[in-house]
Each structure stands twice: as C-alpha cells, then as structure tokens.
Coordinates of C-alpha atoms and ligand atoms in Angstrom, one line a residue:
Chain A
M1 CA 0.0 0.0 0.0
S2 CA 1.4 3.4 -0.8
S3 CA 1.9 5.9 2.0
K4 CA -0.6 8.2 0.3
S5 CA -3.5 5.7 0.3
R6 CA -2.6 4.6 3.8
K7 CA -2.9 8.1 5.0
K8 CA -6.3 8.5 3.4
N9 CA -7.5 5.2 4.9
T10 CA -6.6 6.1 8.5
A11 CA -7.9 9.6 8.4
D12 CA -11.2 8.6 10.2
S13 CA -9.7 6.6 12.9
N14 CA -7.4 9.5 13.8
T15 CA -10.4 11.8 14.3
K16 CA -13.2 9.5 15.6
T17 CA -13.3 6.8 18.2
A18 CA -14.7 3.4 17.3
W19 CA -17.8 4.1 19.5
E20 CA -18.4 7.4 17.7
I21 CA -18.4 5.5 14.4
V22 CA -20.8 2.9 15.9
K23 CA -23.2 5.8 16.6
I24 CA -22.9 7.2 13.1
S25 CA -23.4 3.8 11.6
R26 CA -26.8 3.6 13.5
H27 CA -27.7 7.3 12.9
P28 CA -31.5 7.6 12.4
N29 CA -31.0 9.7 9.3
R30 CA -28.4 7.5 7.7
P31 CA -29.3 6.5 4.1
L32 CA -30.8 3.0 3.9
L33 CA -31.2 0.3 1.2
K34 CA -34.3 2.1 0.0
D35 CA -32.4 5.3 -0.6
Y36 CA -29.7 3.5 -2.5
L37 CA -32.2 1.7 -4.6
E38 CA -33.8 5.0 -5.6
H39 CA -30.6 7.1 -6.1
V40 CA -27.7 4.8 -6.9
F41 CA -29.7 2.3 -9.0
E42 CA -32.5 2.8 -11.5
N43 CA -35.5 0.7 -12.6
F44 CA -35.6 -1.6 -9.5
I45 CA -37.8 -4.6 -10.1
E46 CA -38.5 -6.1 -6.7
L47 CA -38.8 -9.9 -6.6
H48 CA -40.4 -11.5 -3.6
G49 CA -40.4 -14.8 -1.7
D50 CA -38.2 -17.8 -1.0
R51 CA -40.5 -20.3 -2.7
Y52 CA -40.6 -22.4 0.5
F53 CA -42.2 -20.5 3.3
A54 CA -42.7 -16.7 3.0
D55 CA -41.4 -13.4 1.8
D56 CA -39.1 -11.8 4.5
P57 CA -39.4 -8.0 4.3
A58 CA -36.1 -7.7 6.3
I59 CA -34.3 -8.5 3.0
A60 CA -35.3 -7.0 -0.3
G61 CA -33.9 -7.8 -3.7
G62 CA -34.5 -7.7 -7.5
F63 CA -33.2 -6.6 -10.8
A64 CA -31.9 -3.0 -11.2
E65 CA -29.6 -0.9 -13.4
I66 CA -26.5 1.1 -12.3
E67 CA -25.4 3.5 -15.0
G68 CA -27.0 1.2 -17.6
N69 CA -25.4 -2.0 -16.2
K70 CA -27.9 -4.6 -15.4
V71 CA -27.4 -6.2 -12.0
M72 CA -29.1 -8.1 -9.2
V73 CA -29.4 -6.1 -6.0
I74 CA -30.0 -7.8 -2.6
G75 CA -29.9 -6.0 0.7
H76 CA -31.0 -5.7 4.3
N77 CA -34.1 -3.6 4.4
K78 CA -34.1 -1.4 7.5
G79 CA -37.1 1.0 7.9
K80 CA -37.1 4.8 8.2
N81 CA -39.6 4.9 11.1
T82 CA -41.0 2.6 13.8
T83 CA -43.9 1.4 11.6
E84 CA -41.5 0.4 8.8
N85 CA -39.1 -1.1 11.2
I86 CA -41.6 -3.3 12.9
E87 CA -42.8 -4.5 9.5
R88 CA -39.2 -5.2 8.4
N89 CA -38.0 -6.5 11.7
F90 CA -35.3 -3.8 11.9
G91 CA -33.5 -5.5 9.1
M92 CA -33.0 -8.7 11.0
A93 CA -33.6 -11.5 8.6
K94 CA -35.1 -14.9 9.2
P95 CA -34.2 -18.1 7.2
E96 CA -36.8 -17.2 4.5
G97 CA -34.9 -13.9 4.0
Y98 CA -31.6 -15.7 3.4
R99 CA -33.3 -18.3 1.2
K100 CA -34.9 -15.6 -0.9
A101 CA -31.4 -14.0 -1.2
L102 CA -29.9 -17.2 -2.4
R103 CA -32.8 -17.8 -4.9
L104 CA -32.1 -14.3 -6.4
M105 CA -28.4 -15.0 -6.5
R106 CA -29.0 -18.2 -8.5
L107 CA -31.3 -16.2 -10.8
A108 CA -28.5 -13.7 -11.3
E109 CA -26.3 -16.6 -12.2
R110 CA -28.8 -17.9 -14.7
F111 CA -29.2 -14.4 -16.3
N112 CA -25.4 -13.9 -16.2
I113 CA -25.5 -10.5 -14.4
P114 CA -23.4 -9.4 -11.4
I115 CA -24.7 -9.3 -7.9
I116 CA -24.5 -6.3 -5.6
T117 CA -25.4 -6.9 -2.0
I118 CA -26.1 -4.1 0.4
I119 CA -25.3 -4.9 4.1
D120 CA -27.0 -3.1 7.0
T121 CA -28.3 -5.3 9.8
P122 CA -27.9 -5.6 13.6
G123 CA -27.7 -9.3 13.0
A124 CA -29.9 -12.3 12.0
F125 CA -33.1 -12.4 13.9
P126 CA -32.7 -14.2 17.3
G127 CA -36.2 -15.7 17.5
M128 CA -37.9 -19.0 18.1
E129 CA -39.4 -19.5 14.6
A130 CA -36.1 -18.5 13.0
E131 CA -34.3 -21.3 14.9
E132 CA -37.1 -23.7 14.1
R133 CA -36.8 -23.0 10.4
G134 CA -33.0 -23.3 10.4
Q135 CA -31.5 -19.9 10.9
A136 CA -28.0 -21.5 11.1
E137 CA -28.5 -23.7 8.1
S138 CA -29.8 -20.9 5.9
I139 CA -26.7 -18.7 6.7
A140 CA -24.3 -21.6 6.3
K141 CA -25.9 -22.5 3.0
N142 CA -25.6 -19.0 1.6
I143 CA -22.0 -18.6 2.7
T144 CA -21.1 -22.0 1.0
E145 CA -23.1 -21.3 -2.2
M146 CA -21.8 -17.7 -2.5
I147 CA -18.3 -19.2 -2.8
K148 CA -19.6 -21.1 -5.9
I149 CA -21.9 -18.5 -7.6
E150 CA -20.5 -18.0 -11.2
V151 CA -21.1 -14.3 -11.5
P152 CA -19.2 -11.4 -9.9
I153 CA -20.4 -10.5 -6.3
I154 CA -19.7 -7.0 -4.8
A155 CA -20.8 -6.5 -1.2
V156 CA -21.2 -3.0 0.2
V157 CA -21.4 -2.5 3.9
I158 CA -23.4 0.7 4.3
G159 CA -24.3 0.7 8.0
E160 CA -24.2 -2.1 10.5
G161 CA -22.4 -5.3 9.4
G162 CA -23.9 -7.5 12.2
S163 CA -22.1 -10.9 12.4
G164 CA -23.5 -14.0 10.7
G165 CA -26.6 -12.0 9.7
A166 CA -24.3 -9.8 7.5
L167 CA -22.1 -12.6 6.2
G168 CA -25.2 -14.5 5.1
I169 CA -25.2 -12.1 2.1
G170 CA -21.7 -10.8 2.5
V171 CA -19.4 -13.3 0.7
G172 CA -18.0 -11.8 -2.5
D173 CA -15.2 -10.8 -4.9
K174 CA -15.0 -7.3 -3.6
I175 CA -16.1 -6.1 -0.2
L176 CA -16.6 -2.3 0.0
M177 CA -17.3 -0.4 3.2
L178 CA -18.5 3.1 3.9
S179 CA -16.1 5.0 6.2
N180 CA -18.5 5.2 9.1
A181 CA -20.0 1.7 8.7
I182 CA -19.1 -1.1 11.1
Y183 CA -18.6 -4.9 10.7
S184 CA -18.3 -7.2 13.7
V185 CA -18.5 -10.7 14.9
I186 CA -20.8 -9.6 17.8
S187 CA -22.4 -6.2 18.7
P188 CA -20.2 -4.1 21.0
E189 CA -23.0 -4.3 23.6
G190 CA -23.2 -8.1 23.3
C191 CA -19.5 -8.4 23.6
A192 CA -19.3 -6.1 26.6
S193 CA -22.1 -7.9 28.4
I194 CA -20.1 -11.2 28.1
L195 CA -16.5 -10.2 28.5
W196 CA -17.0 -7.2 30.7
R197 CA -20.1 -8.5 32.3
D198 CA -21.7 -5.1 31.7
A199 CA -23.2 -3.8 28.4
S200 CA -22.2 -0.2 29.4
Y201 CA -18.6 -1.2 28.5
A202 CA -19.7 -1.2 24.8
P203 CA -17.3 1.6 23.8
D204 CA -14.4 -0.4 25.2
A205 CA -15.6 -3.5 23.4
A206 CA -16.1 -1.5 20.1
K207 CA -12.4 -0.5 20.3
A208 CA -11.2 -3.9 21.2
L209 CA -13.2 -5.7 18.4
N210 CA -11.6 -3.6 15.6
I211 CA -14.9 -3.0 13.8
T212 CA -14.2 0.2 11.8
A213 CA -13.5 0.3 8.1
T214 CA -9.9 1.4 8.7
S215 CA -9.2 -1.5 11.0
L216 CA -10.8 -4.0 8.7
M217 CA -8.8 -2.7 5.7
K218 CA -5.6 -3.4 7.7
L219 CA -6.8 -6.9 8.6
G220 CA -7.5 -7.7 4.9
V221 CA -11.2 -8.3 5.5
I222 CA -12.4 -5.5 3.2
D223 CA -11.1 -4.3 -0.2
E224 CA -12.0 -0.7 -0.3
I225 CA -13.2 2.2 2.0
I226 CA -15.8 4.5 0.5
K227 CA -15.2 7.9 2.0
E228 CA -18.3 9.6 3.4
P229 CA -18.6 13.3 3.1
G230 CA -18.2 15.6 6.1
E231 CA -19.6 14.3 9.4
G232 CA -21.1 11.3 7.7
A233 CA -23.5 10.0 5.0
H234 CA -26.5 11.4 6.8
N235 CA -25.3 15.0 6.2
D236 CA -24.9 14.6 2.4
Y237 CA -26.9 11.9 0.7
K238 CA -26.0 13.1 -2.8
K239 CA -22.3 13.0 -2.3
T240 CA -22.6 9.6 -0.6
F241 CA -24.5 8.1 -3.4
D242 CA -22.0 9.5 -6.0
Q243 CA -19.1 7.9 -4.1
V244 CA -20.9 4.6 -3.7
K245 CA -21.9 4.6 -7.4
N246 CA -18.4 5.4 -8.6
S247 CA -16.9 2.7 -6.4
V248 CA -19.3 0.0 -7.4
L249 CA -18.9 0.9 -11.1
A250 CA -15.1 0.8 -10.8
N251 CA -15.2 -2.6 -9.1
L252 CA -17.6 -4.0 -11.7
K253 CA -15.2 -3.0 -14.3
L254 CA -12.4 -4.8 -12.5
L255 CA -14.4 -8.0 -12.4
E256 CA -16.2 -8.0 -15.7
N257 CA -13.4 -9.3 -17.9
L258 CA -12.4 -12.2 -15.6
S259 CA -13.2 -15.7 -16.8
V260 CA -15.5 -17.6 -14.5
N261 CA -12.7 -19.9 -13.5
K262 CA -10.4 -17.0 -12.7
L263 CA -13.2 -15.3 -10.8
L264 CA -14.0 -18.3 -8.6
D265 CA -10.3 -19.1 -8.0
K266 CA -9.7 -15.6 -6.8
R267 CA -12.7 -15.6 -4.6
S268 CA -11.7 -19.0 -3.1
E269 CA -8.2 -17.7 -2.6
K270 CA -9.5 -14.6 -0.9
Y271 CA -11.3 -16.6 1.7
S272 CA -8.6 -19.1 2.1
N273 CA -6.3 -16.3 3.2
M274 CA -8.6 -14.8 5.8
G275 CA -7.3 -14.7 9.4
K276 CA -4.0 -14.5 11.2
F277 CA -2.3 -17.5 12.9
S278 CA 1.1 -18.8 13.9
T279 CA 2.8 -21.8 12.2
S280 CA 5.4 -22.4 15.0
S281 CA 3.4 -23.7 17.9
Chain B
M1 CA -22.0 -17.8 25.2
A2 CA -22.0 -21.5 26.0
W3 CA -18.4 -21.9 26.6
F4 CA -18.6 -20.0 29.9
S5 CA -20.9 -22.5 31.4
K6 CA -19.1 -25.2 33.5
S7 CA -19.0 -28.6 31.9
E8 CA -19.7 -31.8 33.8
E9 CA -18.9 -30.8 37.4
K10 CA -16.1 -32.8 39.0
Q11 CA -16.0 -33.0 42.7
K12 CA -13.9 -34.8 45.2
S13 CA -15.7 -37.1 47.6
G14 CA -14.4 -37.9 51.1
R15 CA -12.1 -40.6 49.6
E16 CA -9.9 -40.5 46.5
N17 CA -12.8 -41.4 44.2
L18 CA -13.9 -38.6 41.9
W19 CA -17.5 -38.4 40.9
I20 CA -19.2 -36.5 38.1
K21 CA -22.5 -34.7 38.3
C22 CA -24.6 -35.2 35.1
K23 CA -25.6 -31.8 33.7
Q24 CA -29.0 -33.2 32.6
C25 CA -30.3 -35.5 35.3
Y26 CA -28.0 -34.3 38.1
S27 CA -27.2 -37.8 39.3
H28 CA -23.8 -38.5 40.6
I29 CA -21.7 -41.0 38.6
Y30 CA -18.3 -42.3 39.6
E31 CA -15.7 -41.0 37.2
N32 CA -14.5 -44.4 36.3
E33 CA -18.0 -45.5 35.3
W34 CA -18.6 -42.2 33.4
K35 CA -15.3 -42.7 31.5
K36 CA -16.0 -46.3 30.8
N37 CA -19.3 -45.3 29.4
L38 CA -17.6 -42.8 27.0
N39 CA -18.6 -39.7 29.0
V40 CA -22.3 -40.7 28.6
C41 CA -24.6 -40.7 31.6
P42 CA -25.7 -44.3 32.3
N43 CA -28.8 -42.9 33.9
C44 CA -30.3 -40.5 31.3
N45 CA -28.0 -41.0 28.2
F46 CA -26.8 -37.4 28.2
H47 CA -23.7 -37.2 26.1
G48 CA -21.0 -35.2 27.9
S49 CA -17.9 -33.5 26.5
I50 CA -15.3 -35.7 25.1
K51 CA -11.6 -34.9 24.5
S52 CA -10.5 -34.9 20.9
W53 CA -7.9 -37.6 21.4
D54 CA -10.5 -39.8 23.1
R55 CA -12.7 -39.3 20.1
V56 CA -9.9 -40.5 17.9
E57 CA -9.6 -43.7 19.9
L58 CA -13.4 -44.2 19.7
I59 CA -13.8 -43.6 15.9
F60 CA -10.5 -44.6 14.2
D61 CA -9.0 -48.1 13.7
K62 CA -6.1 -48.8 16.0
N63 CA -2.9 -47.0 15.1
T64 CA -4.3 -45.5 11.8
F65 CA -4.7 -41.9 12.9
K66 CA -2.0 -39.4 11.9
E67 CA -2.2 -35.8 13.1
L68 CA -1.7 -33.1 10.6
F69 CA -1.2 -29.3 10.9
A70 CA -0.3 -29.5 14.6
N71 CA 2.0 -26.5 14.2
I72 CA -0.9 -24.1 13.6
S73 CA -1.8 -22.1 16.7
P74 CA -3.4 -18.7 17.6
V75 CA -1.9 -15.3 17.6
D76 CA -3.4 -12.2 19.3
S77 CA -3.6 -10.1 16.2
L78 CA -5.9 -7.5 17.6
K79 CA -4.0 -7.3 20.9
F80 CA -7.4 -7.8 22.5
V81 CA -7.8 -6.9 26.1
D82 CA -10.9 -7.2 28.2
L83 CA -11.6 -6.9 31.9
K84 CA -9.8 -10.1 32.7
G85 CA -6.7 -9.5 30.7
S86 CA -5.3 -10.1 27.2
Y87 CA -6.4 -12.8 24.7
K88 CA -2.8 -13.8 24.5
D89 CA -2.6 -14.6 28.2
K90 CA -5.9 -16.4 28.0
F91 CA -4.9 -18.8 25.2
E92 CA -1.4 -19.3 26.6
A93 CA -3.0 -20.4 29.9
N94 CA -5.4 -22.6 27.9
K95 CA -2.5 -24.2 26.1
K96 CA -0.8 -25.1 29.4
K97 CA -4.0 -26.4 31.0
S98 CA -5.3 -28.5 28.1
G99 CA -2.0 -29.5 26.5
L100 CA -3.6 -28.5 23.2
S101 CA -2.5 -25.8 20.8
E102 CA -5.9 -25.1 19.3
A103 CA -9.6 -25.9 19.6
V104 CA -9.4 -28.5 16.9
L105 CA -7.4 -31.6 16.2
T106 CA -6.9 -32.4 12.5
G107 CA -5.6 -35.4 10.6
H108 CA -6.4 -38.6 8.7
G109 CA -7.1 -42.2 9.6
K110 CA -9.2 -45.2 8.9
I111 CA -12.7 -45.9 10.0
N112 CA -13.4 -49.7 9.7
G113 CA -10.8 -49.6 6.9
I114 CA -12.1 -46.5 5.1
K115 CA -9.6 -43.7 4.8
V116 CA -10.9 -40.3 5.7
A117 CA -9.7 -36.8 6.7
T118 CA -11.0 -35.4 9.9
A119 CA -11.2 -32.3 12.2
I120 CA -12.2 -32.9 15.8
M121 CA -13.1 -29.9 17.9
D122 CA -12.1 -29.9 21.6
F123 CA -14.2 -27.9 24.0
R124 CA -11.4 -27.6 26.5
F125 CA -9.5 -25.1 24.4
L126 CA -11.4 -21.8 24.8
G127 CA -14.8 -23.5 24.6
G128 CA -14.0 -25.0 21.2
S129 CA -14.4 -21.5 19.8
L130 CA -13.6 -20.8 16.1
G131 CA -10.6 -18.6 15.7
S132 CA -8.3 -18.0 12.8
A133 CA -6.0 -20.9 13.5
T134 CA -9.0 -23.2 14.1
G135 CA -10.5 -22.1 10.7
E136 CA -7.1 -22.6 9.0
K137 CA -6.8 -26.2 10.3
I138 CA -10.4 -27.1 9.3
L139 CA -9.8 -25.7 5.8
R140 CA -6.4 -27.5 5.5
A141 CA -8.0 -30.8 6.5
A142 CA -10.8 -30.2 4.0
N143 CA -8.1 -29.5 1.3
Y144 CA -6.3 -32.7 2.3
A145 CA -9.6 -34.6 1.7
Y146 CA -9.9 -32.8 -1.6
Q147 CA -6.4 -33.7 -2.8
K148 CA -6.6 -37.3 -1.7
N149 CA -10.2 -37.8 -2.8
I150 CA -11.3 -39.1 0.6
P151 CA -14.4 -38.3 2.7
Y152 CA -14.2 -35.5 5.3
I153 CA -15.6 -36.0 8.8
V154 CA -15.9 -33.0 11.2
F155 CA -16.8 -33.4 14.8
S156 CA -18.1 -30.1 16.3
E157 CA -18.3 -29.2 19.9
S158 CA -18.1 -25.4 20.1
G159 CA -19.6 -22.2 21.6
G160 CA -19.2 -20.4 18.2
A161 CA -16.9 -17.7 16.9
R162 CA -14.0 -16.5 19.0
M163 CA -14.9 -12.9 19.9
Q164 CA -11.3 -12.1 20.9
E165 CA -10.3 -12.2 17.2
G166 CA -13.1 -9.8 16.1
V167 CA -14.3 -10.0 12.6
L168 CA -11.4 -12.3 11.7
S169 CA -13.2 -15.1 13.6
L170 CA -16.4 -14.3 11.7
M171 CA -14.5 -14.7 8.4
Q172 CA -13.5 -18.2 9.4
M173 CA -17.1 -19.1 8.7
A174 CA -16.5 -18.2 5.1
K175 CA -13.0 -19.7 5.1
T176 CA -14.2 -23.1 6.3
C177 CA -17.3 -23.2 4.0
N178 CA -14.9 -22.4 1.2
G179 CA -13.3 -25.8 1.9
I180 CA -16.7 -27.5 2.0
A181 CA -17.7 -25.8 -1.3
K182 CA -14.7 -27.4 -3.0
L183 CA -15.6 -30.8 -1.7
N184 CA -19.2 -30.3 -2.9
K185 CA -17.9 -29.5 -6.4
K186 CA -15.8 -32.7 -6.5
N187 CA -18.6 -34.9 -5.1
I188 CA -16.5 -35.8 -2.1
P189 CA -18.7 -36.7 0.9
Y190 CA -18.7 -34.5 4.0
I191 CA -20.1 -35.8 7.2
S192 CA -20.8 -33.4 10.1
V193 CA -21.2 -34.8 13.6
L194 CA -22.7 -32.3 16.1
A195 CA -22.0 -32.8 19.8
N196 CA -23.1 -30.8 22.8
P197 CA -23.0 -27.8 22.4
T198 CA -22.7 -26.7 18.7
T199 CA -23.8 -23.1 18.5
G200 CA -23.3 -19.7 16.9
G201 CA -20.9 -19.2 14.0
V202 CA -19.9 -22.9 13.9
T203 CA -23.5 -24.0 13.4
A204 CA -24.0 -21.2 10.9
S205 CA -21.1 -22.5 8.8
Y206 CA -19.5 -25.9 8.3
A207 CA -21.4 -27.8 11.1
M208 CA -24.7 -27.4 9.3
M209 CA -23.3 -28.1 5.8
G210 CA -22.8 -31.9 6.1
D211 CA -24.1 -34.0 3.2
I212 CA -25.0 -36.0 6.3
N213 CA -25.6 -34.3 9.6
I214 CA -25.4 -36.5 12.6
A215 CA -26.2 -35.3 16.2
E216 CA -25.4 -37.0 19.5
P217 CA -28.5 -37.4 21.8
F218 CA -29.6 -34.3 23.7
A219 CA -26.9 -32.1 22.1
V220 CA -27.7 -28.4 22.2
I221 CA -27.5 -27.1 18.6
G222 CA -28.5 -23.6 17.5
F223 CA -27.6 -20.2 16.2
A224 CA -28.7 -17.6 18.8
G225 CA -28.3 -18.3 22.5
R226 CA -31.4 -19.4 24.4
R227 CA -31.2 -16.4 26.8
V228 CA -31.0 -13.9 23.9
I229 CA -34.1 -15.4 22.3
E230 CA -36.0 -15.4 25.6
Q231 CA -35.2 -11.8 26.0
T232 CA -36.3 -11.0 22.4
I233 CA -39.6 -12.8 22.6
G234 CA -40.2 -12.1 26.3
E235 CA -41.3 -15.7 27.1
K236 CA -39.8 -19.0 28.1
L237 CA -38.9 -21.5 25.4
P238 CA -39.9 -25.1 25.3
A239 CA -37.6 -27.5 27.2
D240 CA -36.5 -29.4 24.1
F241 CA -35.7 -26.1 22.1
Q242 CA -32.4 -26.3 20.2
T243 CA -31.8 -30.0 21.2
A244 CA -30.7 -32.7 18.7
E245 CA -34.3 -34.1 19.0
Y246 CA -35.8 -30.7 18.1
L247 CA -33.5 -30.4 15.1
L248 CA -34.4 -33.9 13.9
K249 CA -38.1 -33.0 14.2
H250 CA -37.6 -29.8 12.2
G251 CA -35.5 -31.5 9.5
F252 CA -32.0 -30.3 10.1
V253 CA -30.2 -33.5 11.1
D254 CA -30.3 -36.8 9.4
S255 CA -30.0 -39.0 12.4
I256 CA -29.3 -39.0 16.2
V257 CA -26.7 -41.6 17.0
N258 CA -25.4 -42.8 20.3
R259 CA -21.7 -42.2 20.8
K260 CA -20.9 -45.9 21.0
D261 CA -22.6 -46.5 17.7
L262 CA -21.0 -43.6 15.8
K263 CA -18.1 -45.5 14.3
H264 CA -20.3 -48.1 12.8
F265 CA -22.9 -45.6 11.6
I266 CA -20.2 -43.5 9.8
S267 CA -18.5 -46.4 8.1
N268 CA -21.9 -47.9 7.2
V269 CA -22.9 -44.6 5.5
L270 CA -19.6 -44.3 3.7
S271 CA -19.9 -47.9 2.4
Y272 CA -22.5 -46.4 0.0
Y273 CA -20.0 -44.0 -1.5
N274 CA -19.3 -45.6 -4.9
R275 CA -16.4 -43.7 -6.5
Ligands
ZN301 ZN1 -27.8 -38.0 33.4

C-alpha cells in the first residue's frame, strides 16, 4: 500500500473513536437500502419470496440498473420509522430472507449478471421461529453457495455489518465499506455484556473488536473504503450516493473481464487467506 | 455464550474417588464409570464433553490416525484486552492447562478400513471456539480430503466464533465453508457430527453443511443463544428447544446416533460411497 493511500484510509480513525463510528453507523437519518435503490440504482424490479415458506421483508432484492449496467441487488431492508421497522423486523432477517437472497443470486447466475449486496443489519433475527426453520442452516448454505456462484459479487457495507446475519449475504469478490460503517462478529453491547459482564462497556468492546473500516482494511477483511462526506453519510446523501456509485462501477469494471474460473479461483483464494495465525506452535 | 458454562462438574468425595454430576439429570456418577461409558450418563443418556484424542480412539481403527497441521496455533492479532486481561494470556493459559495448541485436532485415519480426513473440535480449548488458527486447520484438513479424494468428517463441539479475534473469527465461517464448497464440487462426501454444544458461528457454517448431519443425543445445537431469544420474545422457550431431537423433528439433522454407535454408523454410510 502506498503511503498516500494509507494516510487516506486512516484519516477517520485519527479523528473519531470506534464508538463514535458505531453511533454514526446507526444514525436515524443515515441512508438505507431504499435510498440507494432510488438514487444509486434505477428501474428496480423487486422480486419476492423464498418459494418455500414466505417473503421476508427484512431483506429486499431484485433486478436493477446502475449506469445502464444490469445487476441483481439484494440488501438488508431497515425502515425509516417505527412502523416500517416493525414491518421489516429492523433489518434482522429470518431463514426465509436468506433463502430468498440465495434464490435471487441463483437467478442472477442464470441471467449472467453481477450481484450487488447491500449490508445493513444488527444481525440475523434471534427468534424461536427463526431457529425452528433453520437460521444457522440458511446462513451456512448462503456462505457456502456464494463461494460457488458463477457471476461477480460485490458487497457494500453501508451501516451495520452484524455478524453472521451480515455474512449471510456478504461473501463476494470485492467487499466495499463506507467509512462510518461497522462490521463485527458480535455487537459491542453483546461483547461487553459477556467479556466485561456489563453492556455499558460497549465503547471499550467496540475499540477492542476492531470493527471500523480502517481496522478491517488493515486486517484484509475488506477491499476498499468508500469515504463519506463531512460528518457522515446522513449529512450529504447526494455525495454519498455518488461515491458509492463510482466505487461500485469501478469494481464492476475490474471484475467484468475475468473468466468464470479465474473469478472463482480468486474468490476462493481470498477466503482461504482470511485470518492470522502462527505456524510455529 | 455457551463456553462460559461449566462442563460436567467434577467434585472430590471424602475418599480418593472422583465423581461427576450429570448436567442433565444431576445424578452423581463415579468418574471411572462415566469414562468407561464414553462420558455418557448411564442414567439418562446425556452425552457429555469428550476430549478430541478420546474421540480419535473411539472412531478410528487402532494406530491408523495421523495428526496433521499440529503446528498451527493462535496469535493475538488485535491485541485484544478485556476486563480479565489479554487474549494472548488467555490462550497461553489454555494451552498449558489443556495441552492443546488449538480448539481442533486435524488429521487422517481409517474408520473400519475406510480412509478419511478429519477435524475434531475440543471444548477444553477456549470452549471449542472458532478462531483464525481453528479455521485454518479445518480448511487445510478439507483441502487434504480434496487432494486425496477421501471423505471428510468433522466433529463439532463449540460455543461459536471466538470474539477475541473480532471479525477475523467471523471470516473463518467463510473460510471453512470455502473448503466444504470445494468438496461439494468434486462430489466428495462431507459428514458433520454435532456434539453438545454446537452453537453460533460454527452451526451457521461448516457444522450445518454436512451431506449427512449426525447429532449426538440431547446435544444443544442452535444459532442464537437461548437467553438472547427469551429476552427477544419475552417468554420461556420449550424444554427441548435447540436440542438434537428438536432439530431432527424440524428437518436439520439426518439422524441422532449414540456415541458408542457412531463409528459403525459413519462407516456404514460411507460404504455407500461408490467412486
Ligand atoms: Zn444424566
């Protein structure tokens, strides 16, 4: 990495704490999937249902265009207000949501168009029916199948990347992340209540967990940070959408000329190299 | 998270004899009897935790198991510190106490003459949690199966992803499934055995992806923790919620098999693999 790009990537962590970024990532006025579908993409054709059980409104997906490029968009569907959030379960998907997502990814594969996933969830829904219908199996299946899907996949973390609930639509060739988004194995509150025995230590847990875009870039978990304007995406939708659009288009271009074999080999290699360990025990 | 709960409680009686209190029926069993019964309660058939090397003895033909990738061990890449200290101190203490270098033992061996690759999780090492080194070993064992064209068997006993490695532990879900995906493409059988407990990120990745999923009786298997769900829905969950029996009823495991019958069940299933 050049010193110039490193400087750019660490600018946020120098000015904001991890906990401040957590708060921005959950800001009530932060743009949501719906806003991106209206302003980054055009002609969204929503497709519903998993064909087994139900349509989960916590995940939305369908065909759309981005600057004339036809793609499949799938994302967590948080609401703007309480009514919408109750209807969409605060973007916390159930197995039928993950199975709908997989159905649409297979459809994209059949139509030979790239997949763009938009990640913004506190986590997969921790509920009785979700467990009964195989929450774990549905996420495991998506992760495994996304390794094999034969079209490019770009994932964009726009707000909260909540653990397995995020990864269930988060495996891809390029992982992009907004500069005030977070991505974590557990919520800072959840981690604090287990390891600190007190949820009010969430700011300490947020720091320890390395959940900001700059940390994740260093750890090799994400490929690109999309810089948010000013104090955050909520202050300037237009600029945010432009940045996201440019970044998605540039990455589509990087992927479009790869053969299927090359694409899948690179994706597999990417995930084979995730993590840090010692070889001299 | 499950790995903070105490496993079968060992206590000293007046004399030298140790006894074990069953987690399920609370009856007291002499340690010798408990061990002779493969850590299974003779009273209620609860299947207690079993050490990875004991699992090897139980499943593999005598002197056929060879350990692989033993040199892979954790690093504290985030310099994670919580109230009780650093992750590094924690896993170093765990290494000393358990004699293990990670939460999984990997290798290859023969099951009634059938050669397989295997990964066996061990709850004694940080609650069998999935960290980067754990994921690396599980992937490498899968790759070994892929290269040798032999079935892959994973035994899970885990509280889920290892928080102290942050999102790197989350990424191990994709890393391990990547290994499974390769086996799928080559039509190499993958059998997942789920022991008590198998929860969180381990269930939501390789543990649920078996071509055949086998559970031990009464094993707790789930994604979200029971307490978290009770808090979310504001009511008590049924007693059998997230048990092996509950998963069988809802279609997520193929069979519930007693520990003493596992070897025969696995080799019997693999005898149908015709390649
Ligand atoms: Zn018992």
